[in-house]
Amino acid sequence: MSSELINSVISQGQQLATHSWEYGTFAEALLEWYNPNASVYSDITPDAIPVLQVDQTRSLSYAKPHISTTSETLIAGDGAAGDPASLGVSAILIGQTQPNYLSAAERQVNHLLNDVTRYSNGAISHRESVAELWADFIYMAPPTLAYWALQTKDVNLLSTAIQQCVLYRDVLGVPTSAKSAAGLFHHIIGPQSQDLGIWSTGNGWAAGGMARVYATAKKSQFAGNAKIKSGMAQIKNIIRGILDGAIALDAAEPKEPLLRNYLNDTTWFGELSGTAMLTATAYRMAQLEPGTFGNKYTSWADSKRQAITKKINSDGLLSPVINPLNWNDRTPATKSPEAQSFAVLMFAAYRDYSSKKAS
């Protein structure tokens, strides 16, 4: 990948993002790409929040105008409880030098923990008005809870961040004994927008979010705590189950280079958003736990990365992609802010995995 093309992917991502979760995800992608030593995947600053100059850090200068320092949540969520929390890591990082952003992050965390309705098993709802679980939530909220636990040195909150991932799996996860899609996640379960499909992007959101929580826990001072170790083992296995499920379905269709929009439904087109995010997660887990995520995962990720790269247009746009606002749209879309961010996350993950492997 030429630096020019990656710059075009980033430029398109910045232009396309217009919703709360898109801002938060793009900010995370910028951080991982431009400031790898400041991301949770770096082992340079264990158990410490890095202090960055906001105006000299592209991720933070991008995120800052989107963050409210006067409201209960970091940004209006349009009915979503989880999405505003996607800006939480950015707010905590900005807050190292601008305390009002740290206070805003604290209000967001408290809102999630204390105000948002819960599913019957204790999982925090992705929606404000009803108890409904979306796979997307796992990328938005648990990484912020875990990062706030790093900020406040709170082992119980770190455990909560991990357990929220597990509680989501308990509802959305397809049993590992199932004949189809074992280990993968349904998209949404609840009374408002239920979607029992095995959405590729939803599985990417879930696996990618859990990888961030895992990395945060691993670098924390509590990594040796028995409860944290047990929780980390759980989410590592959940991530492996998602990747195993995706790889198996992918292997069943050698002539289709991309994952289907609904992973186990061959009537859907192959698309780039979910493929890129699951590829990024495979590289991140290989970086974090090479003993568990070995050649099976990295060789698959290499083949997907190559297929994705071929589908990036000269202007930096990824296509075909699913319409991110209508996951049932059968017409392949040509623009998706999520896909742009996921591609950046994938290239950052590949670079960091490769450099660690070489060292």
Coordinates of C-alpha atoms in Angstrom, one line a residue:
M1 CA 0.0 0.0 0.0
S2 CA 1.4 3.3 -1.0
S3 CA 1.3 6.2 1.5
E4 CA -0.6 8.2 -1.1
L5 CA -3.4 5.6 -1.3
I6 CA -3.7 5.3 2.5
N7 CA -3.8 9.1 2.8
S8 CA -6.7 9.0 0.3
V9 CA -8.5 6.3 2.3
I10 CA -8.1 8.5 5.4
S11 CA -9.2 11.6 3.6
Q12 CA -12.4 9.9 2.3
G13 CA -13.1 8.6 5.8
Q14 CA -12.9 12.1 7.3
Q15 CA -15.3 13.4 4.6
L16 CA -17.8 10.6 5.0
A17 CA -18.1 10.4 8.8
T18 CA -21.3 12.2 10.0
H19 CA -22.6 10.1 13.0
S20 CA -21.4 9.7 16.6
W21 CA -20.0 6.2 16.2
E22 CA -18.4 7.1 12.9
Y23 CA -16.5 10.0 14.6
G24 CA -15.3 7.7 17.4
T25 CA -14.2 4.9 15.1
F26 CA -12.4 7.2 12.8
A27 CA -10.6 8.8 15.7
E28 CA -9.5 5.4 16.9
A29 CA -8.3 4.6 13.4
L30 CA -6.3 7.8 13.2
L31 CA -4.7 7.1 16.6
E32 CA -3.7 3.6 15.7
W33 CA -2.3 4.7 12.3
Y34 CA -0.4 7.9 13.3
N35 CA 0.3 7.3 17.0
P36 CA 0.8 3.6 17.4
N37 CA 2.8 4.1 20.6
A38 CA -0.2 5.8 22.2
S39 CA -2.7 3.1 21.4
V40 CA -3.6 0.2 23.7
Y41 CA -1.8 -2.1 21.4
S42 CA 1.5 -0.5 22.3
D43 CA 3.5 -1.9 25.2
I44 CA 5.7 1.2 25.5
T45 CA 3.5 2.8 28.1
P46 CA 2.1 0.0 30.2
D47 CA -0.6 1.0 32.7
A48 CA -0.4 4.6 31.9
I49 CA -2.5 7.0 29.8
P50 CA -0.1 8.7 27.4
V51 CA 0.1 12.5 27.4
L52 CA -0.2 13.9 23.9
Q53 CA -0.4 17.4 22.6
V54 CA -3.8 17.7 21.2
D55 CA -3.0 20.1 18.4
Q56 CA -0.1 17.9 17.3
T57 CA -2.1 14.6 17.4
R58 CA -4.3 14.2 14.4
S59 CA -6.7 11.8 16.1
L60 CA -7.4 14.1 19.0
S61 CA -7.6 17.3 17.1
Y62 CA -10.1 15.5 14.8
A63 CA -12.2 14.2 17.7
K64 CA -12.2 17.3 19.9
P65 CA -14.8 19.4 18.1
H66 CA -17.2 16.5 18.2
I67 CA -17.0 16.1 22.0
S68 CA -19.4 17.9 24.3
T69 CA -18.0 18.9 27.6
T70 CA -21.3 20.1 29.0
S71 CA -23.7 17.2 28.6
E72 CA -24.2 13.8 30.1
T73 CA -22.9 12.0 27.0
L74 CA -19.9 12.9 24.9
I75 CA -22.1 13.5 21.8
A76 CA -25.8 13.2 21.0
G77 CA -26.5 9.5 20.3
D78 CA -29.8 9.7 18.4
G79 CA -31.3 7.2 20.7
A80 CA -28.2 5.0 21.1
A81 CA -26.7 4.6 24.5
G82 CA -23.5 2.9 23.3
D83 CA -22.5 5.1 20.3
P84 CA -21.5 8.3 22.2
A85 CA -19.1 6.2 24.2
S86 CA -17.1 5.6 21.0
L87 CA -15.4 8.9 21.7
G88 CA -14.5 8.0 25.2
V89 CA -10.8 7.0 24.6
S90 CA -10.3 10.3 22.7
A91 CA -11.9 12.3 25.6
I92 CA -9.7 10.6 28.1
L93 CA -6.6 11.3 26.1
I94 CA -7.5 14.9 25.5
G95 CA -8.3 15.1 29.2
Q96 CA -4.7 14.4 30.2
T97 CA -4.0 18.1 29.4
Q98 CA -7.5 19.5 29.3
P99 CA -9.4 18.4 32.5
N100 CA -12.9 19.3 31.3
Y101 CA -12.6 16.5 28.8
L102 CA -11.7 14.1 31.5
S103 CA -14.8 15.2 33.4
A104 CA -16.9 14.7 30.3
A105 CA -15.5 11.1 29.9
E106 CA -16.4 10.4 33.6
R107 CA -20.0 11.6 33.0
Q108 CA -20.2 9.3 30.0
V109 CA -19.0 6.3 31.9
N110 CA -21.3 7.0 34.8
H111 CA -24.2 7.4 32.4
L112 CA -23.5 3.9 30.9
L113 CA -23.1 2.3 34.3
N114 CA -25.9 4.0 36.3
D115 CA -28.5 5.4 33.9
V116 CA -28.8 3.2 30.8
T117 CA -31.4 0.3 31.0
R118 CA -30.1 -3.2 31.1
Y119 CA -31.0 -6.5 29.5
S120 CA -32.3 -9.2 31.8
N121 CA -28.8 -10.7 32.2
G122 CA -27.2 -7.3 33.2
A123 CA -25.8 -6.4 29.8
I124 CA -26.0 -2.6 29.3
S125 CA -28.5 -1.8 26.5
H126 CA -27.2 -0.3 23.3
R127 CA -30.4 1.8 23.2
E128 CA -31.6 4.4 25.6
S129 CA -35.4 3.6 25.4
V130 CA -35.5 -0.2 25.4
A131 CA -33.3 -3.1 26.6
E132 CA -31.8 -4.1 23.3
L133 CA -28.3 -5.6 22.5
W134 CA -26.5 -4.8 19.3
A135 CA -23.1 -6.4 18.4
D136 CA -22.0 -2.9 17.5
F137 CA -22.0 -1.8 21.2
I138 CA -19.0 -3.9 22.0
Y139 CA -16.7 -1.6 19.9
M140 CA -18.3 1.5 21.4
A141 CA -18.6 1.1 25.2
P142 CA -16.5 -1.6 26.7
P143 CA -13.2 -0.2 25.4
T144 CA -14.1 3.2 27.0
L145 CA -15.0 1.5 30.3
A146 CA -11.7 -0.4 30.2
Y147 CA -9.7 2.7 29.4
W148 CA -11.4 4.7 32.2
A149 CA -10.5 1.8 34.5
L150 CA -6.9 2.4 33.4
Q151 CA -7.3 6.1 34.1
T152 CA -8.7 5.5 37.6
K153 CA -6.8 2.3 38.4
D154 CA -10.1 0.6 39.1
V155 CA -9.9 -3.2 38.9
N156 CA -13.6 -3.6 39.4
L157 CA -14.5 -1.4 36.5
L158 CA -12.0 -3.3 34.3
S159 CA -13.7 -6.5 35.3
T160 CA -17.1 -4.9 34.4
A161 CA -15.7 -3.9 30.9
I162 CA -14.7 -7.5 30.3
Q163 CA -17.9 -9.0 31.7
Q164 CA -20.0 -6.7 29.5
C165 CA -18.4 -8.4 26.5
V166 CA -19.2 -11.8 28.0
L167 CA -22.8 -10.9 28.8
Y168 CA -23.3 -9.7 25.2
R169 CA -21.9 -13.0 24.0
D170 CA -24.3 -14.9 26.2
V171 CA -27.2 -13.3 24.4
L172 CA -25.9 -12.7 20.9
G173 CA -23.5 -15.6 20.5
V174 CA -24.4 -18.6 18.4
P175 CA -23.6 -21.7 20.5
T176 CA -20.3 -23.4 19.6
S177 CA -22.2 -26.6 19.2
A178 CA -24.5 -25.1 16.5
K179 CA -24.3 -26.7 13.0
S180 CA -24.2 -23.3 11.3
A181 CA -22.3 -20.1 12.3
A182 CA -21.0 -21.6 15.5
G183 CA -19.1 -19.0 17.6
L184 CA -20.4 -16.0 15.6
F185 CA -22.8 -13.3 16.8
H186 CA -26.3 -12.4 15.9
H187 CA -26.6 -8.7 15.1
I188 CA -29.4 -7.4 17.3
I189 CA -31.7 -9.0 19.9
G190 CA -34.4 -6.9 21.5
P191 CA -37.9 -5.6 21.0
Q192 CA -37.2 -2.7 18.6
S193 CA -34.8 -3.6 15.8
Q194 CA -34.2 -7.3 16.1
D195 CA -31.9 -8.8 13.5
L196 CA -31.0 -12.4 14.1
G197 CA -28.7 -12.5 11.0
I198 CA -25.0 -13.1 11.3
W199 CA -24.0 -9.7 10.1
S200 CA -20.4 -9.5 9.0
T201 CA -19.8 -5.9 10.2
G202 CA -21.5 -6.7 13.5
N203 CA -19.1 -9.6 14.1
G204 CA -16.3 -7.2 13.2
W205 CA -17.6 -4.6 15.7
A206 CA -17.8 -7.3 18.4
A207 CA -14.4 -8.9 17.8
G208 CA -12.6 -5.6 17.3
G209 CA -14.1 -4.2 20.5
M210 CA -13.1 -7.2 22.5
A211 CA -9.6 -7.0 21.1
R212 CA -9.3 -3.5 22.4
V213 CA -10.6 -4.5 25.9
Y214 CA -8.2 -7.4 25.9
A215 CA -5.2 -5.2 25.0
T216 CA -6.2 -2.7 27.7
A217 CA -6.5 -5.4 30.3
K218 CA -3.2 -7.0 29.3
K219 CA -1.2 -3.7 29.7
S220 CA -2.9 -2.8 33.0
Q221 CA -1.5 -3.3 36.4
F222 CA -4.3 -5.8 37.0
A223 CA -3.2 -8.2 34.3
G224 CA -2.2 -10.7 37.0
N225 CA -5.4 -10.4 39.0
A226 CA -7.2 -13.8 39.0
K227 CA -10.5 -12.4 38.0
I228 CA -9.0 -10.3 35.2
K229 CA -7.0 -13.2 33.9
S230 CA -10.1 -15.4 33.9
G231 CA -12.1 -12.7 32.0
M232 CA -9.3 -12.2 29.5
A233 CA -9.3 -15.9 28.8
Q234 CA -13.0 -15.8 28.2
I235 CA -12.9 -12.9 25.7
K236 CA -9.8 -14.4 23.9
N237 CA -11.9 -17.5 23.3
I238 CA -14.9 -15.5 22.2
I239 CA -12.8 -13.6 19.7
R240 CA -11.2 -16.9 18.5
G241 CA -14.7 -18.3 18.0
I242 CA -15.8 -15.3 15.8
L243 CA -12.6 -15.6 13.7
D244 CA -12.9 -19.4 13.4
G245 CA -16.5 -19.0 12.3
A246 CA -15.7 -16.4 9.7
I247 CA -12.7 -18.3 8.4
A248 CA -14.7 -21.6 8.1
L249 CA -17.5 -19.8 6.1
D250 CA -14.9 -18.1 4.0
A251 CA -13.1 -21.4 3.2
A252 CA -16.4 -22.9 2.0
E253 CA -16.5 -20.4 -0.8
P254 CA -13.0 -20.3 -2.4
K255 CA -14.2 -18.3 -5.4
E256 CA -15.6 -15.4 -3.3
P257 CA -12.6 -13.4 -2.0
L258 CA -14.7 -11.3 0.5
L259 CA -16.9 -12.2 3.4
R260 CA -20.6 -12.0 2.7
N261 CA -22.6 -9.2 4.3
Y262 CA -24.4 -11.9 6.2
L263 CA -21.7 -14.4 6.8
N264 CA -23.7 -17.6 6.4
D265 CA -26.0 -16.5 3.6
T266 CA -24.6 -16.9 0.1
T267 CA -27.4 -14.9 -1.5
W268 CA -25.6 -11.8 -0.1
F269 CA -22.8 -10.0 -1.9
G270 CA -19.2 -10.1 -0.5
E271 CA -18.3 -6.8 1.0
L272 CA -15.4 -4.9 2.4
S273 CA -16.5 -3.4 5.7
G274 CA -16.9 -6.6 7.8
T275 CA -14.0 -8.3 5.9
A276 CA -11.6 -5.4 6.8
M277 CA -12.6 -5.3 10.5
L278 CA -12.3 -9.0 11.0
T279 CA -9.0 -9.0 9.2
A280 CA -7.7 -6.2 11.5
T281 CA -8.8 -8.2 14.5
A282 CA -6.9 -11.3 13.4
Y283 CA -3.7 -9.2 13.1
R284 CA -4.2 -7.6 16.5
M285 CA -4.8 -10.9 18.2
A286 CA -1.8 -12.4 16.5
Q287 CA 0.2 -9.4 17.8
L288 CA -1.1 -9.8 21.3
E289 CA -1.3 -13.7 21.6
P290 CA 0.8 -15.3 18.8
G291 CA 0.7 -18.6 20.5
T292 CA -3.1 -18.8 20.1
F293 CA -3.5 -16.8 16.9
G294 CA -0.8 -18.4 14.7
N295 CA -0.5 -19.1 11.0
K296 CA -4.1 -20.2 10.5
Y297 CA -5.2 -16.6 11.4
T298 CA -2.3 -14.6 9.9
S299 CA -2.3 -16.4 6.5
W300 CA -6.1 -15.9 6.3
A301 CA -5.7 -12.2 7.2
D302 CA -2.9 -11.8 4.6
S303 CA -5.2 -13.2 1.9
K304 CA -8.1 -11.0 3.0
R305 CA -5.9 -7.9 3.2
Q306 CA -4.7 -8.5 -0.4
A307 CA -8.2 -9.0 -1.6
I308 CA -9.3 -5.8 0.2
T309 CA -6.4 -3.8 -1.2
K310 CA -7.4 -4.7 -4.8
K311 CA -10.9 -3.3 -4.1
I312 CA -9.7 0.2 -3.0
N313 CA -10.3 2.7 -5.8
S314 CA -7.7 5.2 -6.8
D315 CA -9.6 7.9 -5.0
G316 CA -9.3 5.9 -1.7
L317 CA -12.9 4.7 -1.6
L318 CA -13.6 1.1 -0.7
S319 CA -16.3 -0.7 -2.6
P320 CA -18.4 -2.8 -2.6
V321 CA -19.7 -2.1 0.9
I322 CA -22.9 -2.5 2.8
N323 CA -25.0 0.6 3.3
P324 CA -24.0 1.3 6.9
L325 CA -27.5 2.7 7.7
N326 CA -29.4 -0.2 6.1
W327 CA -27.8 -3.5 6.6
N328 CA -30.6 -5.2 4.6
D329 CA -29.9 -3.1 1.5
R330 CA -29.3 -5.6 -1.3
T331 CA -27.6 -3.0 -3.6
P332 CA -23.8 -2.9 -3.0
A333 CA -22.9 0.6 -1.8
T334 CA -19.9 2.6 -3.0
K335 CA -19.3 4.7 0.1
S336 CA -19.1 3.8 3.8
P337 CA -17.4 5.7 6.6
E338 CA -17.1 2.5 8.6
A339 CA -15.3 0.7 5.7
Q340 CA -12.8 3.6 5.4
S341 CA -12.0 3.4 9.2
F342 CA -11.8 -0.4 9.1
A343 CA -9.3 -0.3 6.3
V344 CA -7.1 2.1 8.3
L345 CA -7.4 -0.1 11.3
M346 CA -6.5 -3.1 9.2
F347 CA -3.4 -1.5 7.7
A348 CA -2.3 -0.2 11.2
A349 CA -2.8 -3.7 12.6
Y350 CA -0.8 -5.3 9.8
R351 CA 2.0 -2.9 10.2
D352 CA 2.2 -3.4 14.0
Y353 CA 1.9 -7.1 13.8
S354 CA 4.7 -7.2 11.1
S355 CA 7.0 -5.0 13.0
K356 CA 6.6 -7.1 16.2
K357 CA 7.1 -10.3 14.3
A358 CA 10.3 -8.9 12.8
S359 CA 11.7 -7.7 16.1

